[in-house]
Amino acid sequence: MRVKEKIIEKVLAACALVTVLTTLGIILILAVEAFVFFQDVSILEFLTSTQWTPLFTEKNYGILPLLSGTALTTLIAITVALPVGLTIAVYLNEYAHERVRKVLKPMLEILAVVPTVVYGFFALMIVTPFLKTFIPGLAGFNALSPGIVMGIMIIPFVSSLSEDALSSVPNSLRQASFGMGSTKFQTAFRVMVPAASSGIIVSAILAISRAIGETMIVAIAAGQQPRFTFDPTVPIETITAYIVQVSMGDVPYGSIAYKTIFAAGITLFIFTFILNNISYWIKTKYQEKYE
Amino acid sequence: MESETQNPNPKASKVETKPKMDSKDQSFKLQANNVDVFYGDFQAIKNISLDILERSITAFIGPSGCGKSTFLRLFNRMNDYIDGFHMEGEISLDKQDIYDPSIKVEELRKTVGMVFQKPNPFPKSIYENVAYGLRIQGIKDEDFIEKRVVESLKQATLFSEIKDDLDKQALALSGGQQQRLCIARALAVKPSVLLMDEPTSALDPISSGKIEDLVHELKKNYTIVIVTHNMQQAGRVSDNTAFLYMGELIEYGDTQKIFTNPEKDRTQNYITGRFG
């Protein structure tokens, strides 16, 4: 019996170890390959050049166009997702009846499980033509349309986590606010939302982190033209979309162009890693407020 | 359960006790007339009629679940949010029916302030807590708000302790200070009635004593209704006392009389600690 317990414990620990080792392995490979890349390309050029043309004859290795593309689509996405998601969370928590809430919440989560390739096509074939009726100068591939669609995709991240944050605010605060003569709206936005602000910020950061890493939608609908711009109407390329483009197989294995994947990959990883840590830090620092 | 011999049919008769008046020009601030309260099928309040004098302290006492908190919350309509809540009868403030459809609940609650059982300051600064009631009324004049904040904190006898820390988080205060902050927050909008739902039950004896002194002081300008579990507290602070049991008003009148020579056996038993 003792031996059996010991074996079970070891197996469980091994399972936990697999995930840790995988993460470490990914980081290691990214770091090593990126290190090799930076033997050929100076970090200064990588960080400051505004041209990203590793696949052209005249090669430039400036990450800024990919970063601006990623930042632009992410910014558009969170501009859509935060207000909509927060409004939904407030509605569910402060206004909706229990019955409505029980139906609406799972339906919202469906948004997050639609395959992203479907969203990508949706952006390209429906949203872009639709937007063209308002913005005649909009290119067929652009940052705006996938940005908006990505925003819709991440609404459940914001609404679900924000709703959790709002519902963990003690009812006594709501009572205090009503007792002072506040309307429902004042109670929601002057008491409940500020009291849940740490959780809402965490939800926004996780949603941003998800948007930064999103690949399929931008690969399909944003074009594949690295361009250092914040104009949402022209084709751009994000870090993730670039990685897809290069991974398709036209690039010879071991070439510098091939290694750009790792340089781009580690840049992406650093950003999402920092964001996740910030959200974790906010969570642990501010969460015990109401205990 | 013992039978209620004095009052066999509660629908037909009324408890024939009246509050003690301090002076002849005192009038009734709050009045309840044949009030029934239901939560779904459960009747929480059974035909209670009672008048509350202005600028006096009225205590509601009774065992847990007797309906005293429910009854208190009728006066600022805080029960409205509870599912299945339904009221019959009339509650009036300054002779005006507060359940009339023309009454704005938000306006009513600016006149009838409330202090809760557990201190519940907002997770904002001390200053912003007290300023909250003014801000939701759309008042922008910062000098006016500051004056009112200081004045309210002084009234709640908290100012001298925290005058250098107005920007500090309210949640950093002690429990007793938080409760006085909640009182200051309620006073800042200049209500005329203050409802207190067991305001000291979460506090230590010294903090409770400070709140009691404060309540006594506030009586000069406010009509105070206080729900309490603590017999000594009811005896110390209130002018009139209402004893509720199982949703019924058993006895109501001068506190001294209720505590020394109650008319009903049940009141006597509760006060002397034989049940409840």
Coordinates of C-alpha atoms in Angstrom, one line a residue:
Chain A
M1 CA 0.0 0.0 0.0
R2 CA 2.8 2.4 1.0
V3 CA 4.6 1.7 -2.3
K4 CA 1.5 2.2 -4.3
E5 CA 0.9 5.6 -2.7
K6 CA 4.5 6.6 -3.4
I7 CA 4.2 5.6 -7.1
I8 CA 0.9 7.5 -7.5
E9 CA 2.6 10.6 -5.9
K10 CA 5.5 10.3 -8.3
V11 CA 3.3 10.0 -11.4
L12 CA 1.3 13.0 -10.4
A13 CA 4.5 15.0 -9.8
A14 CA 5.7 13.9 -13.2
C15 CA 2.6 15.2 -14.9
A16 CA 3.1 18.6 -13.2
L17 CA 6.7 18.5 -14.2
V18 CA 5.9 18.0 -17.9
T19 CA 4.2 21.4 -18.1
V20 CA 7.0 23.1 -16.4
L21 CA 9.6 21.4 -18.5
T22 CA 7.7 22.3 -21.7
T23 CA 7.6 25.9 -20.8
L24 CA 11.3 25.9 -19.9
G25 CA 12.1 24.1 -23.1
I26 CA 10.3 26.6 -25.2
I27 CA 12.0 29.5 -23.5
L28 CA 15.4 27.8 -23.9
I29 CA 15.0 27.2 -27.6
L30 CA 13.6 30.7 -28.2
A31 CA 16.6 32.2 -26.3
V32 CA 19.2 30.0 -28.0
E33 CA 17.9 30.5 -31.5
A34 CA 17.4 34.2 -30.9
F35 CA 20.9 34.4 -29.6
V36 CA 22.2 32.9 -32.9
F37 CA 20.1 35.3 -34.8
F38 CA 21.6 38.3 -33.0
Q39 CA 25.1 37.1 -34.0
D40 CA 24.2 38.1 -37.5
V41 CA 21.9 41.0 -36.9
S42 CA 22.6 43.8 -34.4
I43 CA 20.1 44.3 -31.6
L44 CA 20.2 48.0 -32.3
E45 CA 19.0 47.5 -35.9
F46 CA 16.4 45.0 -34.7
L47 CA 15.0 47.5 -32.2
T48 CA 15.3 50.7 -34.2
S49 CA 15.0 50.0 -37.9
T50 CA 11.5 50.7 -39.3
Q51 CA 11.9 48.2 -42.1
W52 CA 11.2 44.5 -41.8
T53 CA 12.2 42.8 -45.1
P54 CA 14.0 39.6 -44.2
L55 CA 12.5 37.8 -47.3
F56 CA 13.5 40.5 -49.8
T57 CA 16.9 40.8 -51.6
E58 CA 17.6 43.9 -49.7
K59 CA 17.2 42.7 -46.1
N60 CA 16.2 44.8 -43.1
Y61 CA 15.5 43.4 -39.7
G62 CA 13.6 46.1 -37.8
I63 CA 10.9 44.6 -35.5
L64 CA 9.1 48.0 -35.2
P65 CA 6.7 47.5 -38.1
L66 CA 5.6 44.1 -36.7
L67 CA 5.3 45.7 -33.2
S68 CA 3.2 48.6 -34.5
G69 CA 1.0 46.1 -36.4
T70 CA 0.5 44.1 -33.2
A71 CA -0.1 47.1 -31.1
L72 CA -2.5 48.6 -33.5
T73 CA -4.8 45.5 -33.9
T74 CA -4.6 44.9 -30.1
L75 CA -5.5 48.5 -29.3
I76 CA -8.5 48.4 -31.6
A77 CA -9.5 45.1 -30.1
I78 CA -9.4 46.3 -26.5
T79 CA -11.1 49.5 -27.4
V80 CA -14.0 47.4 -28.5
A81 CA -13.8 44.7 -25.8
L82 CA -13.3 46.7 -22.7
P83 CA -16.3 49.0 -22.8
V84 CA -18.6 46.3 -24.2
G85 CA -17.3 43.6 -21.9
L86 CA -17.5 45.9 -18.8
T87 CA -21.0 47.0 -19.7
I88 CA -22.1 43.4 -20.1
A89 CA -20.5 42.6 -16.7
V90 CA -22.3 45.5 -15.0
Y91 CA -25.6 44.5 -16.7
L92 CA -25.3 40.9 -15.6
N93 CA -24.3 41.8 -12.1
E94 CA -26.4 44.8 -11.3
Y95 CA -29.4 44.7 -13.5
A96 CA -30.1 41.3 -15.0
H97 CA -32.5 38.9 -13.3
E98 CA -31.0 35.6 -12.2
R99 CA -32.8 33.8 -15.0
V100 CA -31.4 36.1 -17.7
R101 CA -28.0 35.8 -16.2
K102 CA -28.0 32.0 -16.3
V103 CA -28.9 32.0 -20.0
L104 CA -26.7 34.9 -21.1
K105 CA -23.5 34.0 -19.4
P106 CA -22.9 30.7 -21.1
M107 CA -24.0 32.2 -24.5
L108 CA -21.3 34.8 -24.1
E109 CA -18.7 32.3 -23.5
I110 CA -19.5 30.7 -26.9
L111 CA -17.9 33.8 -28.4
A112 CA -14.6 32.5 -27.0
V113 CA -14.9 29.0 -28.4
V114 CA -15.6 29.9 -32.1
P115 CA -12.6 28.8 -34.0
T116 CA -10.4 31.8 -34.8
V117 CA -10.2 30.8 -38.4
V118 CA -13.9 31.4 -38.6
Y119 CA -13.4 34.9 -37.1
G120 CA -10.7 35.5 -39.6
F121 CA -12.9 34.7 -42.6
F122 CA -15.7 36.7 -41.0
A123 CA -13.4 39.7 -40.8
L124 CA -12.2 39.4 -44.3
M125 CA -15.4 38.5 -46.1
I126 CA -18.1 40.3 -44.1
V127 CA -16.7 43.0 -41.8
T128 CA -14.2 44.6 -44.2
P129 CA -16.8 44.9 -47.1
F130 CA -19.3 46.3 -44.5
L131 CA -16.8 48.8 -43.2
K132 CA -16.0 49.9 -46.8
T133 CA -19.4 51.3 -47.1
F134 CA -18.5 53.9 -44.4
I135 CA -14.8 54.2 -45.1
P136 CA -14.3 54.2 -48.9
G137 CA -10.5 54.4 -48.5
L138 CA -10.3 51.1 -46.6
A139 CA -8.0 48.6 -48.1
G140 CA -9.1 45.0 -48.6
F141 CA -6.6 44.0 -46.0
N142 CA -6.4 46.3 -43.0
A143 CA -5.9 46.5 -39.3
L144 CA -9.4 47.9 -38.4
S145 CA -11.5 44.9 -39.4
P146 CA -9.5 42.1 -37.8
G147 CA -9.0 44.4 -34.8
I148 CA -12.8 44.8 -34.3
V149 CA -13.4 41.1 -34.8
M150 CA -10.7 40.2 -32.4
G151 CA -12.3 42.7 -29.9
I152 CA -15.6 40.7 -30.2
M153 CA -13.7 37.5 -29.7
I154 CA -12.1 38.7 -26.4
I155 CA -15.4 40.2 -25.0
P156 CA -16.0 37.1 -22.9
F157 CA -12.5 37.4 -21.3
V158 CA -13.4 40.9 -20.1
S159 CA -17.0 40.3 -19.3
S160 CA -16.6 37.0 -17.5
L161 CA -13.6 38.1 -15.3
S162 CA -15.1 41.5 -14.7
E163 CA -18.3 39.9 -13.6
D164 CA -16.5 37.7 -11.2
A165 CA -14.7 40.8 -9.8
L166 CA -18.0 42.7 -9.5
S167 CA -19.8 39.8 -7.8
S168 CA -17.1 39.5 -5.2
V169 CA -17.7 43.0 -4.1
P170 CA -19.6 42.7 -0.8
N171 CA -23.3 43.4 -1.0
S172 CA -22.9 45.7 2.0
L173 CA -21.3 48.3 -0.3
R174 CA -24.3 48.2 -2.7
Q175 CA -26.6 48.6 0.3
A176 CA -24.5 51.5 1.6
S177 CA -24.8 53.2 -1.8
F178 CA -28.5 52.7 -2.2
G179 CA -28.9 53.8 1.4
M180 CA -27.3 57.2 0.5
G181 CA -29.9 57.7 -2.3
S182 CA -27.8 56.5 -5.2
T183 CA -29.6 55.3 -8.3
K184 CA -28.7 51.8 -9.7
F185 CA -26.5 53.5 -12.3
Q186 CA -24.6 55.5 -9.8
T187 CA -24.2 52.5 -7.6
A188 CA -22.9 50.4 -10.5
F189 CA -20.4 52.9 -11.8
R190 CA -19.4 55.0 -8.8
V191 CA -19.2 52.2 -6.2
M192 CA -19.2 48.7 -7.7
V193 CA -16.9 49.3 -10.6
P194 CA -14.2 51.2 -8.7
A195 CA -14.4 48.6 -5.9
A196 CA -13.8 45.9 -8.5
S197 CA -11.2 47.8 -10.4
S198 CA -8.3 45.5 -9.7
G199 CA -10.2 42.5 -11.1
I200 CA -11.4 44.6 -14.0
I201 CA -7.8 45.7 -14.8
V202 CA -6.7 42.1 -14.6
S203 CA -9.4 41.0 -17.0
A204 CA -8.4 43.8 -19.5
I205 CA -4.7 42.8 -19.3
L206 CA -5.5 39.1 -19.9
A207 CA -7.7 40.1 -22.8
I208 CA -4.9 42.3 -24.2
S209 CA -2.5 39.4 -23.8
R210 CA -4.8 37.1 -25.7
A211 CA -5.2 39.7 -28.5
I212 CA -1.4 40.1 -28.8
G213 CA -1.0 36.4 -29.2
E214 CA -4.0 36.0 -31.6
T215 CA -2.8 34.7 -34.9
M216 CA -5.4 33.4 -37.3
I217 CA -7.6 36.5 -37.6
V218 CA -4.8 38.9 -38.3
A219 CA -3.0 36.4 -40.6
I220 CA -6.2 36.1 -42.7
A221 CA -7.6 39.7 -42.7
A222 CA -4.8 42.1 -41.9
G223 CA -2.6 41.5 -44.9
Q224 CA 1.0 40.5 -44.8
Q225 CA 2.8 43.8 -45.3
P226 CA 5.0 44.9 -42.4
R227 CA 4.5 48.6 -42.3
F228 CA 5.5 51.0 -39.5
T229 CA 2.2 52.8 -39.3
F230 CA -0.7 53.4 -37.0
D231 CA -3.1 53.9 -39.9
P232 CA -5.8 51.3 -39.4
T233 CA -7.0 51.4 -43.0
V234 CA -3.9 50.0 -44.7
P235 CA -2.6 46.4 -44.8
I236 CA -0.1 45.6 -41.9
E237 CA 1.4 42.6 -40.4
T238 CA 1.6 41.5 -36.8
I239 CA 4.3 39.4 -35.1
T240 CA 2.1 36.4 -35.1
A241 CA 1.1 36.7 -38.7
Y242 CA 4.7 37.0 -39.7
I243 CA 5.6 33.8 -37.9
V244 CA 2.8 32.1 -39.8
Q245 CA 4.0 33.5 -43.1
V246 CA 7.5 32.3 -42.6
S247 CA 6.5 28.9 -41.1
M248 CA 4.6 28.1 -44.3
G249 CA 7.8 26.6 -45.7
D250 CA 9.3 28.8 -48.4
V251 CA 12.2 29.7 -46.3
P252 CA 15.3 27.5 -46.2
Y253 CA 15.9 25.8 -42.9
G254 CA 18.8 27.4 -40.9
S255 CA 18.9 30.7 -42.9
I256 CA 18.7 34.0 -41.2
A257 CA 15.2 34.5 -42.6
Y258 CA 14.3 31.3 -40.8
K259 CA 15.8 32.4 -37.6
T260 CA 13.8 35.6 -37.6
I261 CA 10.9 33.4 -36.4
F262 CA 12.7 33.0 -33.1
A263 CA 13.6 36.6 -32.8
A264 CA 10.0 37.6 -33.4
G265 CA 8.8 34.8 -31.2
I266 CA 10.9 35.8 -28.2
T267 CA 9.7 39.4 -28.6
L268 CA 6.1 38.2 -28.6
F269 CA 6.8 36.0 -25.6
I270 CA 8.4 38.8 -23.6
F271 CA 5.4 41.0 -24.1
T272 CA 2.8 38.4 -23.1
F273 CA 5.0 37.3 -20.2
I274 CA 5.3 40.8 -18.8
L275 CA 1.5 41.4 -19.2
N276 CA 0.7 38.1 -17.4
N277 CA 3.0 39.0 -14.6
I278 CA 1.5 42.4 -14.2
S279 CA -1.9 40.9 -13.9
Y280 CA -0.7 38.3 -11.5
W281 CA 0.9 41.1 -9.4
I282 CA -2.2 43.2 -9.4
K283 CA -4.3 40.1 -8.4
T284 CA -2.1 39.2 -5.4
K285 CA -1.6 42.8 -4.3
Y286 CA -5.1 44.1 -4.3
Q287 CA -7.3 41.0 -3.9
E288 CA -7.3 40.6 -0.2
K289 CA -8.9 44.0 0.3
Y290 CA -12.3 42.7 1.3
E291 CA -11.3 39.7 3.4
Chain B
M1 CA -45.7 28.6 22.1
E2 CA -47.7 30.4 24.7
S3 CA -51.0 31.9 23.6
E4 CA -51.6 35.6 23.2
T5 CA -54.5 36.1 25.6
Q6 CA -54.5 39.9 25.5
N7 CA -54.6 40.1 21.8
P8 CA -56.6 37.2 20.3
N9 CA -57.2 38.8 17.0
P10 CA -54.3 41.0 15.8
K11 CA -56.1 42.2 12.7
A12 CA -58.9 43.8 14.7
S13 CA -57.0 45.5 17.5
K14 CA -54.0 47.7 17.9
V15 CA -51.4 47.8 20.6
E16 CA -52.7 50.6 22.8
T17 CA -49.4 52.2 23.8
K18 CA -48.1 55.6 22.8
P19 CA -44.6 57.1 22.9
K20 CA -43.6 59.4 25.7
M21 CA -43.4 63.1 24.6
D22 CA -40.6 65.3 25.8
S23 CA -42.6 68.5 25.0
K24 CA -45.9 69.3 23.7
D25 CA -44.7 70.8 20.4
Q26 CA -42.9 67.6 19.4
S27 CA -44.7 65.9 16.5
F28 CA -44.7 62.5 14.8
K29 CA -41.9 62.2 12.3
L30 CA -42.5 58.6 11.1
Q31 CA -45.8 56.8 11.2
A32 CA -46.7 53.2 10.4
N33 CA -50.3 52.3 9.9
N34 CA -51.5 48.7 9.9
V35 CA -48.4 47.5 8.2
D36 CA -48.1 43.9 6.9
V37 CA -45.0 42.7 5.2
F38 CA -44.7 39.5 3.2
Y39 CA -41.7 37.7 1.7
G40 CA -43.5 35.4 -0.7
D41 CA -45.9 33.5 1.5
F42 CA -44.1 34.3 4.7
Q43 CA -45.6 37.1 6.7
A44 CA -42.7 38.9 8.4
I45 CA -44.6 41.9 9.9
K46 CA -48.1 41.5 11.2
N47 CA -50.4 44.5 11.4
I48 CA -48.0 46.9 13.1
S49 CA -49.0 50.5 13.8
L50 CA -46.6 52.8 15.6
D51 CA -45.7 56.5 15.6
I52 CA -42.2 57.8 16.1
L53 CA -41.5 61.2 17.6
E54 CA -39.2 63.7 15.9
R55 CA -35.9 64.4 17.6
S56 CA -36.1 61.3 19.8
I57 CA -34.4 58.0 19.9
T58 CA -36.6 55.0 19.4
A59 CA -35.3 51.5 19.9
F60 CA -36.6 48.3 18.3
I61 CA -35.8 45.3 20.4
G62 CA -36.7 41.6 20.1
P63 CA -35.2 38.2 19.4
S64 CA -33.5 37.3 16.1
G65 CA -36.0 36.9 13.3
C66 CA -38.7 39.0 15.0
G67 CA -38.9 41.4 12.1
K68 CA -37.3 44.4 13.7
S69 CA -34.7 44.9 10.9
T70 CA -37.4 44.4 8.3
F71 CA -39.5 46.9 10.0
L72 CA -36.7 49.4 10.2
R73 CA -35.9 49.1 6.6
L74 CA -39.5 49.9 5.6
F75 CA -38.7 53.5 6.5
N76 CA -36.2 54.0 3.8
R77 CA -37.6 51.3 1.5
M78 CA -34.5 49.2 1.6
N79 CA -36.7 46.1 1.5
D80 CA -37.7 47.0 -2.1
Y81 CA -34.8 45.0 -3.5
I82 CA -35.7 41.7 -1.8
D83 CA -37.3 39.2 -4.1
G84 CA -40.9 38.5 -3.1
F85 CA -41.2 41.5 -0.8
H86 CA -44.7 42.9 -0.6
M87 CA -46.1 45.4 1.8
E88 CA -49.6 46.4 2.8
G89 CA -50.6 49.4 5.0
E90 CA -49.1 52.8 5.1
I91 CA -45.7 54.3 6.2
S92 CA -45.4 58.0 6.2
L93 CA -42.7 60.5 6.8
D94 CA -43.9 64.0 7.8
K95 CA -47.4 62.8 7.1
Q96 CA -46.5 61.9 3.5
D97 CA -47.0 58.3 2.3
I98 CA -43.5 57.1 1.3
Y99 CA -44.8 54.2 -0.7
D100 CA -46.8 56.4 -2.9
P101 CA -45.9 55.9 -6.6
S102 CA -45.0 59.6 -6.9
I103 CA -42.3 59.3 -4.3
K104 CA -38.7 59.1 -5.6
V105 CA -36.9 56.5 -3.6
E106 CA -33.6 58.2 -4.1
E107 CA -35.0 61.5 -2.7
L108 CA -36.5 59.6 0.3
R109 CA -33.1 58.1 1.2
K110 CA -31.5 61.5 1.2
T111 CA -33.9 62.4 4.0
V112 CA -33.8 59.1 5.8
G113 CA -30.2 58.0 6.2
M114 CA -29.1 54.6 7.3
V115 CA -26.2 53.1 9.2
F116 CA -25.7 49.3 8.9
Q117 CA -24.8 46.5 11.2
K118 CA -21.3 46.0 9.8
P119 CA -19.3 49.1 9.0
N120 CA -19.4 49.4 5.2
P121 CA -17.2 52.3 4.1
F122 CA -16.5 52.4 0.4
P123 CA -12.9 51.4 -0.7
K124 CA -12.1 55.1 -1.2
S125 CA -10.4 57.7 0.9
I126 CA -12.0 59.0 4.1
Y127 CA -12.7 62.3 2.4
E128 CA -14.4 60.7 -0.6
N129 CA -16.5 58.4 1.6
V130 CA -18.1 61.4 3.3
A131 CA -18.3 63.4 0.0
Y132 CA -20.0 60.6 -1.8
G133 CA -23.6 61.6 -1.0
L134 CA -22.9 65.1 -2.2
R135 CA -21.2 64.0 -5.4
I136 CA -24.1 61.8 -6.5
Q137 CA -26.3 64.8 -6.1
G138 CA -24.2 66.5 -8.7
I139 CA -22.6 69.0 -6.4
K140 CA -19.4 70.2 -7.9
D141 CA -18.4 73.1 -5.5
E142 CA -15.3 71.7 -3.9
D143 CA -15.2 74.3 -1.1
F144 CA -18.7 73.5 -0.2
I145 CA -18.0 69.7 -0.2
E146 CA -14.9 70.2 1.9
K147 CA -16.8 72.3 4.5
R148 CA -19.6 69.7 4.7
V149 CA -17.1 66.8 5.0
V150 CA -15.3 68.4 7.9
E151 CA -18.5 69.4 9.5
S152 CA -19.9 65.8 9.2
L153 CA -16.8 64.3 10.5
K154 CA -16.9 66.6 13.5
Q155 CA -20.5 65.7 14.2
A156 CA -19.6 62.1 14.1
T157 CA -16.8 62.8 16.6
L158 CA -14.2 61.4 14.3
F159 CA -12.5 64.5 13.0
S160 CA -10.0 65.0 15.7
E161 CA -8.7 61.5 15.3
I162 CA -8.2 61.6 11.5
K163 CA -7.9 65.2 10.6
D164 CA -4.4 64.7 9.0
D165 CA -5.4 61.5 7.2
L166 CA -8.4 62.6 5.1
D167 CA -6.8 61.1 2.0
K168 CA -6.0 57.8 3.7
Q169 CA -8.0 54.7 2.7
A170 CA -11.2 54.4 4.8
L171 CA -10.6 50.6 5.1
A172 CA -7.4 51.3 7.1
L173 CA -9.4 52.7 10.0
S174 CA -10.4 50.6 13.0
G175 CA -13.9 49.1 13.1
G176 CA -15.2 51.7 15.5
Q177 CA -13.8 54.5 13.4
Q178 CA -15.2 53.0 10.3
Q179 CA -18.7 53.0 11.8
R180 CA -18.4 56.6 12.9
L181 CA -17.2 57.3 9.3
C182 CA -20.4 55.6 8.0
I183 CA -22.4 57.9 10.4
A184 CA -20.5 60.9 9.1
R185 CA -21.2 59.8 5.5
A186 CA -24.9 59.5 6.3
L187 CA -25.0 62.9 8.0
A188 CA -23.2 64.7 5.1
V189 CA -26.4 64.8 3.0
K190 CA -28.3 66.4 6.0
P191 CA -31.0 63.8 6.5
S192 CA -33.6 64.4 9.2
V193 CA -34.0 60.7 10.1
L194 CA -31.2 58.3 10.9
L195 CA -32.0 54.5 10.8
M196 CA -29.4 52.4 12.6
D197 CA -29.5 48.6 12.2
E198 CA -27.6 47.2 15.1
P199 CA -24.8 49.7 14.6
T200 CA -22.6 48.5 17.4
S201 CA -23.0 44.7 17.1
A202 CA -19.7 44.3 15.3
L203 CA -17.8 46.6 17.6
D204 CA -15.9 46.3 20.9
P205 CA -17.4 47.8 24.1
I206 CA -15.3 51.0 24.0
S207 CA -16.1 51.7 20.4
S208 CA -19.8 50.9 21.1
G209 CA -19.7 53.4 24.0
K210 CA -18.5 56.1 21.7
I211 CA -21.2 55.4 19.2
E212 CA -23.8 55.5 21.9
D213 CA -22.6 58.9 23.1
L214 CA -22.7 60.1 19.6
V215 CA -26.2 58.8 19.0
H216 CA -27.3 60.6 22.2
E217 CA -25.7 63.8 20.9
L218 CA -27.3 63.5 17.5
K219 CA -30.8 63.3 19.0
K220 CA -30.9 67.1 19.3
N221 CA -31.2 67.4 15.5
Y222 CA -32.2 64.1 14.2
T223 CA -34.9 61.5 14.6
I224 CA -33.2 58.3 15.3
V225 CA -34.5 54.7 15.1
I226 CA -32.1 52.1 16.3
V227 CA -32.4 48.3 16.1
T228 CA -30.5 46.6 18.8
H229 CA -29.9 43.2 20.3
N230 CA -28.4 44.7 23.4
M231 CA -30.9 45.4 26.2
Q232 CA -28.6 47.6 28.1
Q233 CA -28.0 49.7 25.0
A234 CA -31.7 50.1 24.4
G235 CA -32.1 51.1 28.0
R236 CA -29.3 53.6 28.0
V237 CA -29.8 55.4 24.7
S238 CA -33.5 55.4 23.8
D239 CA -36.5 57.5 24.8
N240 CA -39.0 55.0 23.5
T241 CA -38.8 51.3 23.0
A242 CA -40.8 48.9 20.8
F243 CA -40.7 45.2 21.5
L244 CA -41.4 43.0 18.5
Y245 CA -41.9 39.3 18.6
M246 CA -42.7 37.0 15.7
G247 CA -43.6 39.9 13.5
E248 CA -45.9 41.5 16.0
L249 CA -45.6 44.6 18.0
I250 CA -46.0 43.4 21.6
E251 CA -45.4 46.6 23.4
Y252 CA -44.4 50.1 22.7
G253 CA -43.8 53.1 24.9
D254 CA -41.5 55.0 27.2
T255 CA -38.2 53.1 27.6
Q256 CA -38.1 53.5 31.4
K257 CA -41.6 52.0 31.7
I258 CA -40.9 49.1 29.3
F259 CA -37.7 48.2 31.2
T260 CA -39.0 48.6 34.7
N261 CA -42.7 47.9 34.5
P262 CA -43.8 46.3 31.2
E263 CA -47.5 45.7 30.7
K264 CA -47.0 42.3 28.9
D265 CA -45.5 39.2 30.4
R266 CA -43.7 38.4 27.2
T267 CA -41.9 41.8 27.3
Q268 CA -41.0 41.1 30.9
N269 CA -39.6 37.7 30.0
Y270 CA -37.6 38.9 27.1
I271 CA -36.1 41.9 29.0
T272 CA -35.1 39.8 32.0
G273 CA -33.5 37.3 29.6
R274 CA -35.9 34.4 30.1
F275 CA -36.1 33.9 26.4
G276 CA -34.7 35.3 23.1

